[in-house]
Amino acid sequence: MLNFLPPTPSTGSQASDPFFALSLDMLCVLGEDGHFKQLNPRWEEILGFTHQELLAQPWLELIHPQDQQLTLAKLESLTRNQTAPIRLKNRCRCANGYYKSLLWNVSIHPENKLIYAVVRDQTECKQSKEALRESEERFRCLVENVKDYAIYMLDPEGRVISWNQGAERINGYQEEEILGEPASRFYLPEDVKAGKLEQALKIAAENGRFEDESYRVRKDGSIFWANAVITALYDKKGQLRGFTKVVRDITERKLAQEALQNAHDDLEKRVAERTAELLQVNQRLRREIKERKQVEHQRRRSQAQLEQQTQQLQDALQKLKHTQAQLVHSEKMSSLGQLVAGVAHEINNPVNFIYGNLNYAEQYFQDILELVELYQESFPKPSAKVQEHIEIIDFNFITTDLPKLLHSMKVGADRIYQIVRSLRNFSHLDRAEKSVVDIHEGIDNTLLILQSRIKVKAGRTSITVVKNYGDLPLIDCYAGQLNQVFMNILCNAIDALEEGLDKGLLGDRTSSKSPTIQVSTQVINENWIAIRIADNGVGIPDCVKQRLFDPFFTTKPVGKGTGLGLSISYQIVVEKHGGHLKCLSSPGQGTEFIIEIPIEPNLQQYCCSNLYQNPVDSQIRASQSSISDSLNSMALK
């Protein structure tokens, strides 16, 4: 054994023989001093120690303490007898502290006083056997404790050789009563006579498995439906060792199936009877349907005529509404034009008179003041009567305050002049046809007219107007009509903000959110511009937004609106200027109107040549109120 080893090993180095290094087993040489003299690499791989660590410690310290005495006893017997090699088993410690099961085949060399050993790691084999034993034990416990299934084994002749609790419960036999008895005791007499069990075992032996459902007999003679599966068992040589049989009581399922089948048969019978009745009814219905089709054909012809007449009436009604809107708006626009022209003319004349004379009054006051100063220089000591009058009228205050008073009057007159000019520019009474205008100027004029509704009022926060003007070119359009569109949208925005203030959603009463209107303009591309007017008011529900541009549709109380403003604005933008008018809004999130106008006149598509001039009732009232408030503010100043 191990004849390839040299009789006198070197110090602890590994042998140079390739078989020693390539062995899959652990090879070693032990000296009489209790240390390894030579080891192959498998010791390092299996135990995890380095070669030097293995050589440095007594090999007996690696053996499990409980196995050391047995190991020494075996080696002593080998030393005494010095005969054939011996085998021994023990546990050896690894570098990680765990133990592995080893099988030693040991031989002694008496001349060199060395022990040669071939050691094989049996840890995995031992673990596998233990796992198999535990698995078999668990399976045995599982089979014995199953109560819903009868699981038992038969020998090759069909006699019972094992019995579980489920078999006892289902068949009624105790284990000692049935072991060694033929399984034919569970079959009906006629099945026993027909050799049904023998046939089942034969098929299972040939095919490996047999399954059937049939009646079985219990110990007390009661009959039940059983599902039985027979499996043949063979040994490694292919010899039949017996059979396993698994039986399940399916009586309830069979009864349910029979009841279901009876119900199915009864249902088929009733369906057949009902079908015959329905065939008769069907024939009668076909005759009635044929007659009704003729009546239906006449009805459809009448309905088509009625729908055609209804459509004609709807078209006429729509045209009537359109004409009515034109008439109403034309009349109101005419009134507004006359009102604006009359107010502007009546205010303009006295304003020019006042504004022109203020310059002269200021000059006269300066002349008189210089004259008084000359008198003061010539007569530094006025008489007592003059001195008393100077103190009564507070002459020094008059000389200081009168220039301020004249300046304030000039500012007020100039503001009245600007309002009049804005009114004329807004209505464009002198420019009814298309003209090239500055859109920003029209927006500013409209905001100036609405200034009285925007500024601070008693008990209410003022509305902030934010202008984000882009670099727009001059636009060839109907300026007066576009100004009316701006007026409509801005009035609606102010109404929404006032509603938010009244409800406490805006302002400083219950919310820090300030009422704001944002007016933005931009060039979309080389052919289009956009005007955006947005507010942070109460917003518009979807159900209202869908009808926003319908004529005469309004959500305002009676007397506050006619429902024509946005409808006419849509016609002015879309039909008169070939543009787009969009509304983006949701409840509580504010509202934004987007007006898109073509820059080039040839891009504007006109559907009507005589569209009425805006605004509606709310615009007239807004204009009148703005004019009145502006005049009152000037008078107060």
XYZ file of N, CA, C and O in Angstrom, residues 314-330 551-552 564 567-568 571-572 575 607-612:
124
model
N -85.540 74.408 -36.641
C -84.356 74.722 -35.837
C -83.439 75.702 -36.568
O -82.901 76.626 -35.957
N -83.268 75.476 -37.891
C -82.444 76.406 -38.668
C -83.062 77.800 -38.667
O -82.354 78.813 -38.530
N -84.387 77.841 -38.817
C -85.050 79.143 -38.808
C -84.914 79.815 -37.445
O -84.691 81.032 -37.357
N -85.043 79.000 -36.360
C -84.908 79.555 -35.018
C -83.500 80.082 -34.790
O -83.311 81.149 -34.193
N -82.489 79.355 -35.275
C -81.115 79.797 -35.107
C -80.876 81.101 -35.861
O -80.210 82.020 -35.355
N -81.394 81.166 -37.079
C -81.251 82.407 -37.845
C -81.970 83.550 -37.141
O -81.492 84.690 -37.132
N -83.138 83.228 -36.556
C -83.895 84.259 -35.847
C -83.112 84.761 -34.639
O -83.035 85.973 -34.393
N -82.493 83.818 -33.877
C -81.689 84.234 -32.729
C -80.506 85.077 -33.171
O -80.162 86.077 -32.528
N -79.893 84.665 -34.269
C -78.744 85.408 -34.769
C -79.147 86.823 -35.177
O -78.483 87.811 -34.848
N -80.288 86.894 -35.886
C -80.784 88.214 -36.308
C -81.173 89.051 -35.095
O -80.899 90.262 -35.035
N -81.813 88.392 -34.125
C -82.214 89.119 -32.915
C -80.990 89.672 -32.184
O -80.999 90.814 -31.718
N -79.938 88.843 -32.087
C -78.722 89.306 -31.433
C -78.135 90.502 -32.176
O -77.654 91.458 -31.559
N -78.152 90.418 -33.519
C -77.630 91.540 -34.299
C -78.434 92.813 -34.042
O -77.871 93.900 -33.845
N -79.777 92.656 -34.027
C -80.617 93.842 -33.828
C -80.414 94.437 -32.438
O -80.261 95.654 -32.284
N -80.410 93.533 -31.422
C -80.243 94.014 -30.053
C -78.908 94.707 -29.887
O -78.806 95.805 -29.336
N -77.869 94.068 -30.400
C -76.553 94.634 -30.207
C -76.355 95.913 -31.025
O -75.703 96.858 -30.581
N -76.912 95.938 -32.228
C -76.781 97.153 -33.048
C -77.434 98.338 -32.353
O -76.897 99.448 -32.326
N -75.297 82.045 -27.892
C -76.059 83.304 -27.759
C -77.087 83.207 -26.632
O -77.737 82.173 -26.444
N -77.217 84.287 -25.859
C -78.210 84.449 -24.795
C -77.976 83.518 -23.600
O -78.828 83.406 -22.735
N -74.929 87.861 -24.491
C -74.479 88.137 -25.871
C -73.001 88.490 -25.930
O -72.410 88.445 -27.012
N -70.632 85.585 -26.961
C -71.057 85.093 -28.272
C -70.628 86.043 -29.384
O -70.080 85.634 -30.414
N -70.854 87.344 -29.156
C -70.477 88.336 -30.167
C -68.964 88.463 -30.234
O -68.383 88.636 -31.312
N -67.737 85.788 -32.464
C -67.975 86.093 -33.877
C -66.987 87.153 -34.377
O -66.491 87.068 -35.515
N -66.677 88.142 -33.529
C -65.738 89.187 -33.957
C -64.360 88.583 -34.200
O -63.709 88.860 -35.218
N -65.039 84.995 -36.906
C -65.623 85.215 -38.218
C -65.142 86.526 -38.840
O -64.894 86.590 -40.048
N -66.486 85.673 -42.503
C -67.721 84.960 -42.802
C -68.914 85.914 -42.889
O -69.942 85.574 -43.458
N -68.797 87.060 -42.317
C -69.873 88.051 -42.344
C -69.252 89.406 -42.639
O -68.204 89.733 -42.110
N -69.903 90.156 -43.445
C -69.381 91.487 -43.774
C -70.036 92.569 -42.938
O -69.548 93.688 -42.884
N -71.165 92.262 -42.272
C -71.881 93.286 -41.494
C -72.115 92.792 -40.068
O -73.234 92.790 -39.573
N -71.052 92.306 -39.426
C -71.203 91.916 -38.008
C -71.479 93.152 -37.162
O -70.896 94.208 -37.394
N -72.335 92.971 -36.185
C -72.690 94.084 -35.316
C -71.521 94.441 -34.430
O -70.671 93.648 -34.144
